[in-house]
Amino acid sequence: DREMFWLGSIADRDPTFLLPLLFAALICAYLDVVFVRTRTQRLLTWLIGMPALVATGTLLSAAADIYMIASAALLLVQRAWVSGSIAAFIRRIGSWRDDGIVPLQQSDRLTDCGNKAYRLSVMLTDGIPVPDGVVLTGRFLKTFATATPDWRRQQLDRLYARLGSRPLAVRSSASAEDGGKHSFAGIFDSVLGVDRDHLEQAILDVHASFGSERAKSYGVSGGGSNILVQQMVEAEYAGVMFSRDPGSPSLSLIEMVQGTADRLVSGEAAPESFRFARLSGRLMSSKEPPMDLAPLIAAAGRADALFGKPQDVEWTYKDGRFFLVQSRDITRLMDGAPGQARGEINREWSRVLDLASGAEADEMVFAKNELSEMLPRPTPLSLSLMSSLWQSGGSVDLACRSLGLRYRVEEAQPDLLVTVFGSLYIDKRQEKRRSPGLGALAARRLMKRDGKIETHFRDEFLPTFQKEMALLEAVNFDRLADADLQALIARVREDFVHGTNVEVNVINIAADFYVRQAKEKLVALGLDPAHYLTPEHQTALTHAVARAKAAPANQRHAVLVEELGHRAPYDYELAQPRYSEASGSIDALMSLPIGSHRHREDVEQELSRHTDDKALRRLVAVARRYESLKEDAKHHSLRQLAVLRHAVLALDRRFALEGLAFYLDFAELHALSPESRNSLAQLAGERRMRLDIFGDLVPLESSLTIARLEDTAAGVATVASTQDMAGTRVSGSGMVEGRACVCFGRDAKDGTIPGFQQGDIVVSSMVPPGWVPYFRQAGGFVAEVGGWLSHTAIVARECDVSLIVGATGIRSIETGMRLRLHADGAIEIIDPQVSAVAAE
C-alpha cells in the first residue's frame, strides 16, 4: 500500500469523498457539453447524474477513482479540441450563468425573446443552416444602457470574440415581431456588417428603434425588446422565399438579389423571381436561377414542418451554401374570407396538396375506382360511414380476418377514402399498403369454401337479418325520444359496419378472387372472359325489372317499388331519397334490357369444346354464381342503409336542420342537442356551401399524380394524352361502332346524359348507376374508372352491353367523332371530324 496526499492508501476508498465528487462532476460536465440542449436537460443531468455517479465512486478504491477522473478529464479535453475552440468549450461549461446574453442554441431560454430569435434557435438546433449568434435580452440591454464605458468595452470585447471576431449582423427581436397575424417587418432597425469599432453604436441604434415614432405609428411598442447578434454572411445572393406562394397554393416563390437582402427590402434592387412546384420542387419559371435552389427549398420545407405552417423565409447564399436568417408564418395568403369561392378553392388545394405530400412527382396519389361510381360526391355523413368500413376493426378488416387474410391497417393510419373538391378518390398509397395478403395456402382455403360462404349467407345470416329489418322498417322514428333516436342511429350504424357489411365483404372478397382466377385462366386459353363470366342468375335489380315487365301495366310501378323501394340511384349516399320516397324516378328502370341468362350446363358444354379442364369449368361456374351473390348481398344490405337514412331524417326534422344533418359526421350527429344545435347547424351549412362551390368547377381527372395536382392548381393547361386509347372490355361481344357522346363533367348527377343520341358510344370518367337505363339505347360505354365486379359491369354483362373500363388516352375524344370499340379493349377513332351540331 502506498500513501498519496490525504489518502492513507490508494487501495482504500477515499474517506473524504473528494475523489468521487470530482469524478462525478467531470462526467456530468462531459454529458452537459456533448448532449445537453435545454435548461431542463441540464437540470436533470446534474440533479440525477451527480448523486448516482458519486455513489458509484464511493464504491471504488481511490486508485480507481483517480483513473476515472483522468479518463473524464481527457474526454473533456478531447471534446474541446474537436469542437475547435478551447475558449468556446469553457464558455459552454459556464453558460448556465445568466448574464442576459443567451447563446442561440439554447431555445428553451429564448421563448420570451421574440419569435425571430426563438425560431432561428429552433431551426439551428434542428440542424437547419442558421448563422451562429447570441441574443441580448432586455435584462442585458437595461444594464448596458446605464453601464460605465469600461464595463461596456469588456462585454463587447467578449461578445465579439465569442462570435469569431468577424463582421456581425445586429437585428431586433421584439415580442411584437413575426407574430401569427402581423410580421411588422422593417419597423425596427437592423445594422449589417458591424465590426468591433461600431458594435456599441449598432446595439444602441437598434435598441433606440424600439421606441421610435415609426414603431409607434404602427401601434407597436418595444415591449419585450431583445437584440439578435449573429455572424454576418457576406452574401453573394440573398432574398426571401415563400414556401407557399401567397397567390397559388401549389407553388413556392423565391425572390433574390445580388448582395445582401437589405437591397431587396429597401427597394434599391428589383428582385428576380422563380416559382417552384411546392411538393415536387419542379421549376415552374421559364428562366433558370443562377444556382441550384434545391437545398434552400429543402431547408424551407423543414421549417414548414417545424412550425406547422407555410413560412416566409429570409435567406443568404455564399460559397455554395444557404443560410436562413429569418422564418415567420406567412401572414397574408390570398385566400379570401370563408365562404368566398376563391378562398374556399385555395384552401381546398392546400388541404389536398398536404394530403399528397411525400410522393414522387410522377407517382399516382389519388384515383377514382368502383367506390367512386357508387358514391361520386359524398356528403360528410356518407363519407364518415364509408370511411369507417376500411378502418382498423371495420368491415373489410373483420371480413379478411374471417377468411384468414391479412389486412394491413393500423389504428392511426390515414383514411383510404379522400375527397378532392368534393369528388371521391382512393388514396393509392393507402390502397397499396392495405392490399390483403393472399398466399397460396389462403388461396387453397378460398377455393374450398365457396359453398360454405354462400350457405352461411343465404341460410344463416339472411333470414335473421330480414326479420330485424322488417321490425325496424315498421318503427315510427318521430315518436322516439331524442336519446332513444340517437341511440338507435348509433346501433344501426354499428351493426352495419361491424355486422352486415362484414358478411357482404366476405362475399365481395371471395367473388373478386374467384372471378380473377377464372378470368386469368380463360385469357390464357385465348377465350373472352366477358363472354363466359356473365352472372349465373338474375341480379336483384334485373329480377325486379323482369318481374315488373311481366306484370300488368297498372301494377308495374308498384312491383318496382316493392322490390327496389329501399334503393336509390346512388345507394350509399344517405342524403339521396330512396325510390320509395321519390318513386317517379324508378320507372326509368323499365327501359333496362333484360336478356336471357345462360344456364350453367350450357356454359360448361361450350367451354368443354375448348378445354377438358374440369377444374376450370368448375371455377367459371363458381365465379358466375358469386357475381350474382355479390349483387344479392349488396341488395339486401341496403335495406339497413335505408333504415339508417329514415332515422337520420327524423333527427333532422326534430332539430329543424332542413337537410343539414347529412353534412355532419356520425360523431357530430351523436352530439346534437338543443345546446349544440346552432353551432353544428352553422358547421354543416358551411360544409354544404363549400361543396356547392366545388360542384360548379370543372372536374379533375380520374387519376391524379403530384405533378398533375400542382399543374392544375397553378393553372397550367392540360395536354391531351398521347397514350394509345385502350382499356379492359368487361362486357359485350364483337366490334361496336358509333358516334361519341363525351360527358366528363357533373352533368350526369341527375341520371341523364346531355346530348345523347340513340346508338351513341358514351365516353366518360365512369359509368354511374344512374345511367343503367341507357343500356338499351347506347351503342357502348367507355370509362376511365371501373372494374370487373363493379355494379355497372355486372349489370352490363347481364344486358350484353359493350363496356370498356380503365380506359387511357380518351380525353382527346370529342363529341361527334366516330368510334370503334374492339373486343380486346382497343378504342379507335375512325372519323375524327366533329359535326357542326355536335360542336355547338
PDB file of C-alpha atoms in Angstrom, residues 544-657:
ATOM      1  CA  ALA A 544     -87.217  -6.806 -60.225  1.00  0.00           C
ATOM      2  CA  VAL A 545     -87.361  -5.236 -63.692  1.00  0.00           C
ATOM      3  CA  ALA A 546     -88.205  -8.585 -65.303  1.00  0.00           C
ATOM      4  CA  ARG A 547     -90.972  -9.198 -62.777  1.00  0.00           C
ATOM      5  CA  ALA A 548     -92.393  -5.707 -63.353  1.00  0.00           C
ATOM      6  CA  LYS A 549     -92.362  -6.176 -67.127  1.00  0.00           C
ATOM      7  CA  ALA A 550     -94.287  -9.410 -66.706  1.00  0.00           C
ATOM      8  CA  ALA A 551     -96.937  -7.713 -64.534  1.00  0.00           C
ATOM      9  CA  PRO A 552     -99.993  -5.874 -65.864  1.00  0.00           C
ATOM     10  CA  ALA A 553     -99.177  -2.295 -66.906  1.00  0.00           C
ATOM     11  CA  ASN A 554    -101.055  -0.745 -63.979  1.00  0.00           C
ATOM     12  CA  GLN A 555     -99.114  -2.819 -61.462  1.00  0.00           C
ATOM     13  CA  ARG A 556     -95.584  -2.416 -62.822  1.00  0.00           C
ATOM     14  CA  HIS A 557     -94.720   0.676 -60.787  1.00  0.00           C
ATOM     15  CA  ALA A 558     -95.907  -0.988 -57.556  1.00  0.00           C
ATOM     16  CA  VAL A 559     -93.796  -4.086 -58.299  1.00  0.00           C
ATOM     17  CA  LEU A 560     -90.673  -1.975 -58.781  1.00  0.00           C
ATOM     18  CA  VAL A 561     -91.266  -0.046 -55.539  1.00  0.00           C
ATOM     19  CA  GLU A 562     -91.930  -3.286 -53.649  1.00  0.00           C
ATOM     20  CA  GLU A 563     -88.696  -4.849 -54.882  1.00  0.00           C
ATOM     21  CA  LEU A 564     -86.404  -1.793 -55.112  1.00  0.00           C
ATOM     22  CA  GLY A 565     -88.017   0.878 -52.918  1.00  0.00           C
ATOM     23  CA  HIS A 566     -85.157   0.789 -50.409  1.00  0.00           C
ATOM     24  CA  ARG A 567     -82.607   1.558 -53.107  1.00  0.00           C
ATOM     25  CA  ALA A 568     -81.571   4.740 -54.930  1.00  0.00           C
ATOM     26  CA  PRO A 569     -79.523   5.725 -57.997  1.00  0.00           C
ATOM     27  CA  TYR A 570     -76.568   6.156 -55.604  1.00  0.00           C
ATOM     28  CA  ASP A 571     -77.353   3.603 -52.928  1.00  0.00           C
ATOM     29  CA  TYR A 572     -74.601   4.578 -50.498  1.00  0.00           C
ATOM     30  CA  GLU A 573     -75.432   8.289 -50.437  1.00  0.00           C
ATOM     31  CA  LEU A 574     -77.567   8.681 -47.323  1.00  0.00           C
ATOM     32  CA  ALA A 575     -78.730  12.133 -48.408  1.00  0.00           C
ATOM     33  CA  GLN A 576     -80.328  10.798 -51.600  1.00  0.00           C
ATOM     34  CA  PRO A 577     -84.016   9.868 -51.430  1.00  0.00           C
ATOM     35  CA  ARG A 578     -84.791   6.187 -51.835  1.00  0.00           C
ATOM     36  CA  TYR A 579     -87.025   5.074 -54.722  1.00  0.00           C
ATOM     37  CA  SER A 580     -89.894   4.633 -52.237  1.00  0.00           C
ATOM     38  CA  GLU A 581     -89.630   8.349 -51.380  1.00  0.00           C
ATOM     39  CA  ALA A 582     -89.248   9.663 -54.939  1.00  0.00           C
ATOM     40  CA  SER A 583     -90.901   6.805 -56.749  1.00  0.00           C
ATOM     41  CA  GLY A 584     -91.248   8.628 -60.052  1.00  0.00           C
ATOM     42  CA  SER A 585     -87.555   8.080 -60.798  1.00  0.00           C
ATOM     43  CA  ILE A 586     -87.870   4.314 -60.526  1.00  0.00           C
ATOM     44  CA  ASP A 587     -89.908   3.998 -63.722  1.00  0.00           C
ATOM     45  CA  ALA A 588     -86.825   4.760 -65.837  1.00  0.00           C
ATOM     46  CA  LEU A 589     -85.538   1.295 -64.896  1.00  0.00           C
ATOM     47  CA  MET A 590     -88.230  -0.239 -67.069  1.00  0.00           C
ATOM     48  CA  SER A 591     -86.070   0.621 -70.095  1.00  0.00           C
ATOM     49  CA  LEU A 592     -83.363  -1.749 -68.859  1.00  0.00           C
ATOM     50  CA  PRO A 593     -82.803  -4.560 -71.399  1.00  0.00           C
ATOM     51  CA  ILE A 594     -83.294  -7.963 -69.812  1.00  0.00           C
ATOM     52  CA  GLY A 595     -81.531 -10.757 -71.629  1.00  0.00           C
ATOM     53  CA  SER A 596     -81.917 -14.463 -71.100  1.00  0.00           C
ATOM     54  CA  HIS A 597     -79.434 -15.967 -68.664  1.00  0.00           C
ATOM     55  CA  ARG A 598     -77.169 -18.793 -69.739  1.00  0.00           C
ATOM     56  CA  HIS A 599     -77.555 -21.898 -67.648  1.00  0.00           C
ATOM     57  CA  ARG A 600     -74.542 -23.488 -66.007  1.00  0.00           C
ATOM     58  CA  GLU A 601     -74.814 -26.600 -68.175  1.00  0.00           C
ATOM     59  CA  ASP A 602     -74.811 -24.508 -71.365  1.00  0.00           C
ATOM     60  CA  VAL A 603     -71.658 -22.629 -70.345  1.00  0.00           C
ATOM     61  CA  GLU A 604     -69.897 -25.843 -69.294  1.00  0.00           C
ATOM     62  CA  GLN A 605     -70.819 -27.511 -72.585  1.00  0.00           C
ATOM     63  CA  GLU A 606     -69.464 -24.556 -74.591  1.00  0.00           C
ATOM     64  CA  LEU A 607     -66.250 -24.499 -72.527  1.00  0.00           C
ATOM     65  CA  SER A 608     -65.743 -28.227 -72.997  1.00  0.00           C
ATOM     66  CA  ARG A 609     -65.340 -27.616 -76.732  1.00  0.00           C
ATOM     67  CA  HIS A 610     -62.211 -25.578 -75.955  1.00  0.00           C
ATOM     68  CA  THR A 611     -60.748 -27.390 -72.941  1.00  0.00           C
ATOM     69  CA  ASP A 612     -61.115 -30.616 -70.983  1.00  0.00           C
ATOM     70  CA  ASP A 613     -60.032 -28.839 -67.768  1.00  0.00           C
ATOM     71  CA  LYS A 614     -62.815 -29.761 -65.319  1.00  0.00           C
ATOM     72  CA  ALA A 615     -61.293 -27.531 -62.624  1.00  0.00           C
ATOM     73  CA  LEU A 616     -61.607 -24.530 -64.920  1.00  0.00           C
ATOM     74  CA  ARG A 617     -65.214 -25.321 -65.725  1.00  0.00           C
ATOM     75  CA  ARG A 618     -65.980 -25.528 -62.012  1.00  0.00           C
ATOM     76  CA  LEU A 619     -64.092 -22.290 -61.335  1.00  0.00           C
ATOM     77  CA  VAL A 620     -66.081 -20.462 -64.038  1.00  0.00           C
ATOM     78  CA  ALA A 621     -69.320 -21.778 -62.517  1.00  0.00           C
ATOM     79  CA  VAL A 622     -68.292 -20.549 -59.054  1.00  0.00           C
ATOM     80  CA  ALA A 623     -67.260 -17.144 -60.402  1.00  0.00           C
ATOM     81  CA  ARG A 624     -70.586 -16.723 -62.235  1.00  0.00           C
ATOM     82  CA  ARG A 625     -72.528 -17.758 -59.131  1.00  0.00           C
ATOM     83  CA  TYR A 626     -70.639 -15.304 -56.951  1.00  0.00           C
ATOM     84  CA  GLU A 627     -71.286 -12.410 -59.329  1.00  0.00           C
ATOM     85  CA  SER A 628     -74.997 -12.871 -58.670  1.00  0.00           C
ATOM     86  CA  LEU A 629     -74.391 -13.488 -54.957  1.00  0.00           C
ATOM     87  CA  LYS A 630     -72.344 -10.299 -54.683  1.00  0.00           C
ATOM     88  CA  GLU A 631     -75.197  -8.206 -56.094  1.00  0.00           C
ATOM     89  CA  ASP A 632     -77.785 -10.036 -53.944  1.00  0.00           C
ATOM     90  CA  ALA A 633     -75.787  -9.432 -50.755  1.00  0.00           C
ATOM     91  CA  LYS A 634     -75.446  -5.756 -51.560  1.00  0.00           C
ATOM     92  CA  HIS A 635     -79.160  -5.504 -52.430  1.00  0.00           C
ATOM     93  CA  HIS A 636     -80.269  -6.914 -49.078  1.00  0.00           C
ATOM     94  CA  SER A 637     -77.753  -4.956 -47.001  1.00  0.00           C
ATOM     95  CA  LEU A 638     -79.033  -1.689 -48.471  1.00  0.00           C
ATOM     96  CA  ARG A 639     -82.276  -2.137 -46.512  1.00  0.00           C
ATOM     97  CA  GLN A 640     -80.246  -1.293 -43.422  1.00  0.00           C
ATOM     98  CA  LEU A 641     -78.924   1.893 -45.008  1.00  0.00           C
ATOM     99  CA  ALA A 642     -82.487   2.892 -45.910  1.00  0.00           C
ATOM    100  CA  VAL A 643     -83.478   2.421 -42.253  1.00  0.00           C
ATOM    101  CA  LEU A 644     -80.467   4.493 -41.211  1.00  0.00           C
ATOM    102  CA  ARG A 645     -81.441   7.272 -43.633  1.00  0.00           C
ATOM    103  CA  HIS A 646     -85.017   7.405 -42.308  1.00  0.00           C
ATOM    104  CA  ALA A 647     -83.781   7.614 -38.716  1.00  0.00           C
ATOM    105  CA  VAL A 648     -81.393  10.444 -39.628  1.00  0.00           C
ATOM    106  CA  LEU A 649     -84.235  12.252 -41.393  1.00  0.00           C
ATOM    107  CA  ALA A 650     -86.309  12.021 -38.213  1.00  0.00           C
ATOM    108  CA  LEU A 651     -83.444  13.569 -36.246  1.00  0.00           C
ATOM    109  CA  ASP A 652     -83.062  16.231 -38.916  1.00  0.00           C
ATOM    110  CA  ARG A 653     -86.760  17.139 -38.565  1.00  0.00           C
ATOM    111  CA  ARG A 654     -86.515  17.048 -34.772  1.00  0.00           C
ATOM    112  CA  PHE A 655     -83.869  19.804 -34.801  1.00  0.00           C
ATOM    113  CA  ALA A 656     -85.247  21.693 -37.822  1.00  0.00           C
ATOM    114  CA  LEU A 657     -81.992  21.250 -39.749  1.00  0.00           C
TER     115      LEU A 657
END
